[in-house]
Short mmCIF file of C-alpha atoms and ligand atoms in Angstrom, two decimals:
data_model
loop_
_atom_site.label_atom_id
_atom_site.label_comp_id
_atom_site.label_asym_id
_atom_site.label_seq_id
_atom_site.Cartn_x
_atom_site.Cartn_y
_atom_site.Cartn_z
CA MET M 1 1.16 16.28 -60.53
CA SER M 2 1.52 14.63 -57.21
CA LEU M 3 1.00 16.69 -54.11
CA THR M 4 4.60 16.58 -52.90
CA THR M 5 6.17 17.79 -56.13
CA ARG M 6 4.27 21.05 -55.73
CA PHE M 7 6.14 21.87 -52.49
CA THR M 8 9.14 24.15 -52.79
CA PRO M 9 12.11 22.81 -50.81
CA LEU M 10 11.46 25.45 -48.18
CA LEU M 11 7.83 24.53 -47.79
CA LEU M 12 8.67 20.87 -47.81
CA GLY M 13 11.21 21.49 -45.07
CA SER M 14 8.70 23.24 -42.88
CA ALA M 15 6.12 20.56 -43.58
CA ILE M 16 8.57 17.96 -42.25
CA ALA M 17 9.33 20.13 -39.23
CA LEU M 18 5.64 20.57 -38.62
CA SER M 19 4.88 16.89 -38.87
CA ALA M 20 7.75 16.07 -36.51
CA ALA M 21 6.45 18.61 -33.99
CA GLY M 22 2.95 17.29 -34.49
CA GLN M 23 4.16 13.80 -33.78
CA VAL M 24 5.93 14.79 -30.57
CA GLN M 25 2.79 16.53 -29.45
CA ALA M 26 0.66 13.55 -30.39
CA GLU M 27 2.97 11.31 -28.40
CA GLU M 28 2.63 13.60 -25.41
CA GLU M 29 -1.11 13.63 -25.78
CA ASP M 30 -1.31 9.89 -26.10
CA VAL M 31 0.26 8.75 -22.87
CA THR M 32 -1.67 5.94 -21.22
CA ILE M 33 -0.54 4.18 -18.09
CA GLY M 34 -1.99 1.32 -16.07
CA PHE M 35 -2.45 1.27 -12.30
CA ILE M 36 -2.74 -2.34 -11.15
CA VAL M 37 -3.53 -3.19 -7.52
CA LYS M 38 -3.72 -6.43 -5.58
CA LYS M 39 -6.82 -5.50 -3.52
CA PRO M 40 -9.08 -3.27 -5.63
CA GLU M 41 -11.86 -3.27 -3.02
CA GLN M 42 -9.69 -1.87 -0.19
CA ALA M 43 -9.97 1.85 0.54
CA TRP M 44 -6.18 2.28 0.45
CA PHE M 45 -6.00 1.07 -3.15
CA ILE M 46 -9.18 2.84 -4.26
CA ASN M 47 -7.56 6.08 -3.07
CA GLU M 48 -4.32 5.39 -4.87
CA GLN M 49 -6.07 4.67 -8.14
CA GLU M 50 -8.31 7.72 -7.84
CA ALA M 51 -5.36 9.97 -7.07
CA ALA M 52 -3.49 8.60 -10.09
CA THR M 53 -6.50 9.29 -12.31
CA GLU M 54 -6.69 12.83 -10.97
CA VAL M 55 -3.06 13.64 -11.64
CA GLY M 56 -3.54 12.17 -15.11
CA GLU M 57 -6.42 14.57 -15.71
CA GLU M 58 -4.28 17.49 -14.55
CA LEU M 59 -1.23 16.63 -16.62
CA GLY M 60 -3.04 15.15 -19.60
CA PHE M 61 -2.54 11.39 -19.58
CA ASP M 62 -4.92 8.45 -19.21
CA VAL M 63 -4.90 6.03 -16.31
CA VAL M 64 -6.41 2.58 -16.74
CA ARG M 65 -7.28 1.15 -13.32
CA LEU M 66 -6.99 -2.59 -13.12
CA ALA M 67 -7.16 -5.37 -10.56
CA GLY M 68 -4.40 -7.93 -10.23
CA GLU M 69 -5.41 -10.28 -7.45
CA ASP M 70 -3.25 -13.17 -8.66
CA GLY M 71 -0.50 -13.80 -11.20
CA GLN M 72 -2.86 -14.72 -14.00
CA GLU M 73 -4.93 -11.61 -13.55
CA VAL M 74 -1.82 -9.42 -13.51
CA LEU M 75 -0.52 -10.89 -16.76
CA SER M 76 -3.90 -10.42 -18.48
CA ALA M 77 -4.00 -6.86 -17.15
CA ILE M 78 -0.63 -6.20 -18.81
CA ASP M 79 -1.87 -7.71 -22.11
CA ASN M 80 -4.95 -5.56 -21.83
CA LEU M 81 -2.82 -2.44 -21.27
CA TYR M 82 -0.69 -3.28 -24.28
CA SER M 83 -3.78 -3.52 -26.46
CA GLN M 84 -4.79 -0.07 -25.22
CA GLY M 85 -1.41 1.36 -26.21
CA ALA M 86 -0.14 1.91 -22.67
CA GLN M 87 3.53 2.78 -22.29
CA GLY M 88 3.85 1.54 -18.72
CA PHE M 89 2.18 0.77 -15.42
CA VAL M 90 2.35 1.24 -11.68
CA ILE M 91 1.69 -1.94 -9.73
CA CYS M 92 1.16 -3.22 -6.21
CA PRO M 93 1.61 -6.94 -6.91
CA PRO M 94 -0.50 -9.68 -5.29
CA ASP M 95 2.70 -11.62 -4.59
CA VAL M 96 6.09 -9.92 -4.60
CA ARG M 97 7.74 -13.06 -6.00
CA LEU M 98 5.91 -12.49 -9.27
CA GLY M 99 8.38 -9.67 -9.95
CA PRO M 100 10.54 -11.48 -12.55
CA ALA M 101 7.49 -12.81 -14.49
CA ILE M 102 5.83 -9.39 -14.47
CA MET M 103 9.02 -7.68 -15.66
CA ASN M 104 9.41 -10.25 -18.39
CA ARG M 105 5.98 -9.51 -19.78
CA ALA M 106 6.48 -5.74 -19.45
CA GLU M 107 9.80 -5.90 -21.29
CA GLN M 108 8.22 -7.85 -24.16
CA TYR M 109 5.89 -4.90 -24.61
CA ASP M 110 8.57 -2.29 -23.93
CA MET M 111 6.63 -0.94 -20.96
CA LYS M 112 8.08 0.93 -18.03
CA VAL M 113 7.22 -0.30 -14.54
CA ILE M 114 7.12 1.27 -11.08
CA THR M 115 6.10 -0.68 -7.99
CA VAL M 116 4.07 0.89 -5.23
CA ASP M 117 3.66 -0.39 -1.63
CA ASP M 118 5.03 -3.93 -2.11
CA ARG M 119 8.40 -4.22 -3.77
CA PHE M 120 9.24 -7.03 -6.21
CA VAL M 121 11.56 -9.74 -4.95
CA GLY M 122 13.89 -11.44 -7.44
CA SER M 123 14.68 -15.14 -7.73
CA ASP M 124 17.60 -14.54 -5.33
CA GLY M 125 15.13 -13.45 -2.64
CA GLU M 126 16.42 -9.86 -2.74
CA PRO M 127 14.41 -6.73 -3.63
CA MET M 128 14.54 -6.01 -7.37
CA LYS M 129 16.43 -2.73 -7.07
CA ASP M 130 16.34 -1.92 -10.79
CA VAL M 131 12.57 -1.42 -10.66
CA PRO M 132 11.78 2.02 -9.17
CA HIS M 133 9.72 1.72 -6.01
CA LEU M 134 7.71 3.93 -3.68
CA GLY M 135 6.44 2.57 -0.38
CA MET M 136 6.19 3.14 3.33
CA SER M 137 9.33 3.07 5.41
CA GLY M 138 8.00 -0.15 6.87
CA TYR M 139 10.27 -0.70 9.85
CA LYS M 140 9.95 2.90 11.05
CA ILE M 141 6.21 2.91 10.71
CA GLY M 142 6.13 -0.41 12.57
CA GLN M 143 8.11 1.27 15.34
CA GLN M 144 5.48 4.01 15.50
CA VAL M 145 2.87 1.28 15.96
CA GLY M 146 4.93 -0.20 18.81
CA GLU M 147 5.29 3.22 20.45
CA ALA M 148 1.57 3.96 20.19
CA ILE M 149 0.76 0.60 21.79
CA HIS M 150 3.34 1.05 24.53
CA ASP M 151 2.12 4.57 25.38
CA GLU M 152 -1.48 3.46 25.53
CA MET M 153 -0.62 0.46 27.73
CA GLU M 154 1.12 2.85 30.13
CA ALA M 155 -1.79 5.26 30.05
CA ARG M 156 -4.10 2.40 31.02
CA GLY M 157 -1.65 1.20 33.67
CA TRP M 158 -1.40 -2.37 32.35
CA ASP M 159 1.19 -4.74 33.77
CA PRO M 160 2.95 -6.15 30.67
CA GLU M 161 3.02 -9.64 32.24
CA SER M 162 -0.77 -9.75 31.97
CA VAL M 163 -0.86 -8.65 28.34
CA ALA M 164 -0.75 -10.81 25.21
CA ALA M 165 0.50 -9.23 22.01
CA LEU M 166 -1.26 -10.62 18.97
CA ARG M 167 1.16 -10.23 16.10
CA ILE M 168 -0.69 -10.96 12.87
CA THR M 169 2.05 -11.89 10.43
CA ASN M 170 2.65 -12.59 6.78
CA GLU M 171 6.19 -13.95 6.58
CA GLU M 172 6.18 -14.18 2.76
CA LEU M 173 5.72 -10.45 2.39
CA PRO M 174 8.71 -8.23 3.28
CA THR M 175 6.36 -5.25 3.63
CA ALA M 176 4.62 -7.13 6.44
CA VAL M 177 7.77 -8.47 8.08
CA ASP M 178 9.36 -5.00 8.26
CA ARG M 179 6.32 -3.40 9.80
CA THR M 180 5.52 -6.07 12.41
CA THR M 181 9.20 -6.44 13.35
CA GLY M 182 9.43 -2.69 13.97
CA ALA M 183 6.45 -2.89 16.32
CA SER M 184 7.73 -5.98 18.18
CA ASP M 185 11.19 -4.46 18.63
CA VAL M 186 9.79 -1.36 20.31
CA LEU M 187 7.66 -3.45 22.66
CA LEU M 188 10.62 -5.65 23.57
CA GLU M 189 12.92 -2.63 24.10
CA ASN M 190 10.34 -1.34 26.55
CA GLY M 191 10.42 -4.56 28.56
CA PHE M 192 7.47 -6.40 27.04
CA PRO M 193 7.90 -10.15 27.73
CA GLU M 194 8.91 -11.95 24.55
CA ASP M 195 6.89 -15.05 25.46
CA ASN M 196 3.72 -12.98 25.46
CA ILE M 197 4.08 -12.16 21.77
CA LEU M 198 1.83 -14.65 19.96
CA ASP M 199 2.03 -15.08 16.21
CA ALA M 200 -1.07 -15.42 14.07
CA PRO M 201 0.02 -16.07 10.47
CA GLN M 202 -2.43 -14.77 7.90
CA GLN M 203 -2.59 -15.96 4.30
CA ASN M 204 -3.61 -12.68 2.81
CA THR M 205 -3.59 -9.00 3.76
CA ASP M 206 -7.27 -8.48 4.49
CA THR M 207 -9.69 -8.50 7.43
CA ASN M 208 -11.06 -12.00 6.83
CA SER M 209 -7.71 -13.69 6.71
CA ALA M 210 -6.63 -11.86 9.86
CA PHE M 211 -9.83 -12.85 11.64
CA SER M 212 -9.21 -16.50 10.76
CA ALA M 213 -5.60 -16.24 11.87
CA ALA M 214 -6.40 -14.52 15.15
CA SER M 215 -9.35 -16.62 16.34
CA PRO M 216 -7.53 -19.86 17.28
CA VAL M 217 -4.72 -17.95 18.98
CA ILE M 218 -7.16 -16.01 21.14
CA SER M 219 -9.23 -19.06 22.00
CA GLU M 220 -6.13 -20.96 23.16
CA SER M 221 -4.79 -18.15 25.34
CA ASP M 222 -7.28 -17.31 28.06
CA GLU M 223 -4.62 -16.70 30.71
CA TYR M 224 -4.16 -13.04 29.70
CA ASP M 225 -6.13 -10.05 31.02
CA HIS M 226 -5.46 -7.74 28.08
CA TRP M 227 -4.61 -7.85 24.40
CA VAL M 228 -2.60 -5.62 22.09
CA ILE M 229 -2.88 -6.24 18.37
CA TYR M 230 -0.72 -5.24 15.41
CA ALA M 231 -0.24 -6.30 11.80
CA LEU M 232 0.90 -4.94 8.45
CA ASN M 233 -2.26 -2.87 7.97
CA GLU M 234 -5.41 -1.70 9.71
CA GLU M 235 -7.63 -4.09 7.79
CA SER M 236 -5.76 -6.96 9.44
CA VAL M 237 -5.76 -5.35 12.89
CA LEU M 238 -9.53 -4.96 12.51
CA GLY M 239 -9.74 -8.69 11.83
CA GLY M 240 -7.92 -9.26 15.13
CA VAL M 241 -10.18 -6.81 16.98
CA ARG M 242 -13.30 -8.52 15.58
CA ALA M 243 -11.90 -11.85 16.80
CA THR M 244 -11.51 -10.51 20.37
CA GLU M 245 -15.13 -9.34 20.21
CA GLN M 246 -16.19 -12.78 19.08
CA TYR M 247 -14.58 -14.25 22.22
CA GLY M 248 -16.33 -11.71 24.43
CA ILE M 249 -13.20 -9.79 25.40
CA ASP M 250 -14.13 -6.31 26.61
CA GLU M 251 -13.09 -3.47 24.27
CA ASP M 252 -11.33 -1.75 27.20
CA ASP M 253 -8.99 -4.73 27.37
CA VAL M 254 -7.88 -4.41 23.76
CA ILE M 255 -5.46 -1.98 22.06
CA GLY M 256 -5.26 -2.50 18.32
CA VAL M 257 -3.03 -0.21 16.27
CA GLY M 258 -3.02 -0.45 12.50
CA ILE M 259 -1.31 1.16 9.53
CA ASN M 260 -2.81 3.01 6.49
CA GLY M 261 -5.36 5.58 7.67
CA SER M 262 -7.97 4.88 5.07
CA GLY M 263 -11.69 4.23 4.90
CA ALA M 264 -11.53 1.13 7.09
CA ALA M 265 -10.15 3.18 9.98
CA PHE M 266 -12.49 6.13 9.37
CA ALA M 267 -15.49 3.82 9.59
CA GLU M 268 -14.22 2.40 12.86
CA PHE M 269 -13.54 5.84 14.40
CA SER M 270 -17.00 7.00 13.31
CA ARG M 271 -18.78 4.32 15.33
CA GLU M 272 -20.66 5.74 18.28
CA GLU M 273 -19.02 3.44 20.80
CA PRO M 274 -15.23 3.05 20.85
CA THR M 275 -13.91 -0.41 20.00
CA GLY M 276 -10.58 -2.10 20.71
CA PHE M 277 -9.20 -0.39 17.61
CA HIS M 278 -7.21 2.37 19.28
CA GLY M 279 -5.47 3.96 16.31
CA THR M 280 -3.58 3.65 13.09
CA ILE M 281 -0.43 5.11 11.57
CA ALA M 282 -1.80 7.09 8.67
CA VAL M 283 0.15 7.47 5.47
CA SER M 284 -1.05 9.39 2.44
CA SER M 285 -2.40 6.88 -0.06
CA THR M 286 -3.26 9.92 -2.18
CA MET M 287 0.39 10.88 -2.30
CA HIS M 288 1.42 7.30 -3.15
CA GLY M 289 -1.00 7.25 -6.09
CA ARG M 290 -0.16 10.71 -7.38
CA ALA M 291 3.60 10.45 -7.03
CA THR M 292 3.97 7.09 -8.71
CA ALA M 293 1.66 7.99 -11.61
CA GLU M 294 3.39 11.32 -12.16
CA ASN M 295 6.86 9.75 -11.94
CA LEU M 296 5.90 7.20 -14.54
CA TYR M 297 4.48 9.87 -16.82
CA ARG M 298 7.71 11.94 -16.57
CA TRP M 299 9.75 8.83 -17.23
CA ILE M 300 7.74 8.08 -20.37
CA THR M 301 7.63 11.63 -21.71
CA GLU M 302 10.93 13.09 -20.51
CA GLY M 303 13.05 9.98 -20.05
CA GLU M 304 13.64 10.90 -16.42
CA GLU M 305 13.97 7.67 -14.44
CA PRO M 306 12.32 7.91 -11.00
CA PRO M 307 14.32 7.45 -7.78
CA ALA M 308 15.15 3.78 -7.09
CA ASN M 309 13.41 3.78 -3.73
CA THR M 310 11.25 6.39 -2.03
CA GLU M 311 10.13 5.82 1.54
CA THR M 312 7.14 7.62 3.00
CA SER M 313 6.35 8.34 6.65
CA GLY M 314 3.24 8.28 8.84
CA THR M 315 1.32 10.02 11.61
CA LEU M 316 -0.60 8.46 14.49
CA MET M 317 -4.34 8.80 13.97
CA THR M 318 -6.77 8.02 16.79
CA ARG M 319 -10.44 8.53 17.48
CA ASP M 320 -9.51 11.97 18.85
CA ASN M 321 -7.66 13.44 15.89
CA TRP M 322 -8.59 11.35 12.87
CA GLU M 323 -10.48 14.03 10.97
CA GLU M 324 -7.63 16.50 11.38
CA VAL M 325 -4.98 14.03 10.26
CA ARG M 326 -7.17 12.91 7.37
CA ASP M 327 -7.42 16.49 6.12
CA GLU M 328 -3.70 17.16 6.62
CA LEU M 329 -2.82 14.14 4.52
CA GLY M 330 -5.32 15.07 1.83
CA LEU M 331 -7.28 11.85 2.22
C1 GLA D 1 0.61 -3.17 1.64
C2 GLA D 1 -0.65 -3.46 2.43
C3 GLA D 1 -1.67 -2.36 2.19
C4 GLA D 1 -1.06 -1.02 2.44
C5 GLA D 1 0.12 -0.82 1.56
C6 GLA D 1 0.73 0.53 1.86
O1 GLA D 1 0.37 -3.36 0.28
O2 GLA D 1 -1.20 -4.70 2.07
O3 GLA D 1 -2.77 -2.52 3.04
O4 GLA D 1 -0.63 -0.96 3.79
O5 GLA D 1 1.07 -1.86 1.81
O6 GLA D 1 2.06 0.67 1.48
#
């Protein structure tokens, strides 16, 4: 007699119910998501990935942390996730224009995708609004940078005519354009001379590329007494600050204000002697990592699609208050 024929209809019924319940539970237990970042060595992204892993441990899902520093690496990361049975991933892409190719690959594997920090741009040049996104409110945070620079210039009594603004830019990246435009606008509204804003285009979003971008601009502009420096993130502002040091500009003549509030800034504030790095607008990378991972998990398990676009805000962090702000933001 086969096993099934021994079941009474009632027992058989409950066996089916049990196996269905067991399956739902197994599905819940088996959630795996990827967290792919463009700069795995930067403190901001290390924090995001760690926070995602932590929320996974709390809620019971696995997070595979991966690097995606170029298109090829991102596509292999997605293949890798598929082979591990992942149902989706959070990504900060190395190039926002990879959006359509990344979505293509994800759809082949039926994976759900959320972008963090840098939003995909479609072939029409517009943000891909159908992919849920969480990132800084770039323009507003840029304005906070501009305000911090303006206030500090006033506190030091600098005549704006004698100040050069080093704007380290990355025109291909909307995240960067929004932030640096916000900062420039505030300076201009406060009477900063437009001709004194000098662009230093960087090829990447790290300290080295900013240093290389800033150096020639500084060396060609010795008519200024003071420098203010801003960029899309603190890593880049630090590149600019290092370049002023290289040209022997006194740290008292430099006001650099970044964005992020992560390890790079903490290390700078912890130095015994102050540098030209005045402050940074800190945003909770922990919150970015947790929220996106949790949203993706809920989407996978409960079918609840995350908000189309969530914008986060920031707080000015300087040498004087950095430890307090760090603790407040749970960094
Ligand atoms: C971009 C920058 C990062 C960080 C994030 C935060 O990706 O390159 O340094 O500022 O945005 O949203």
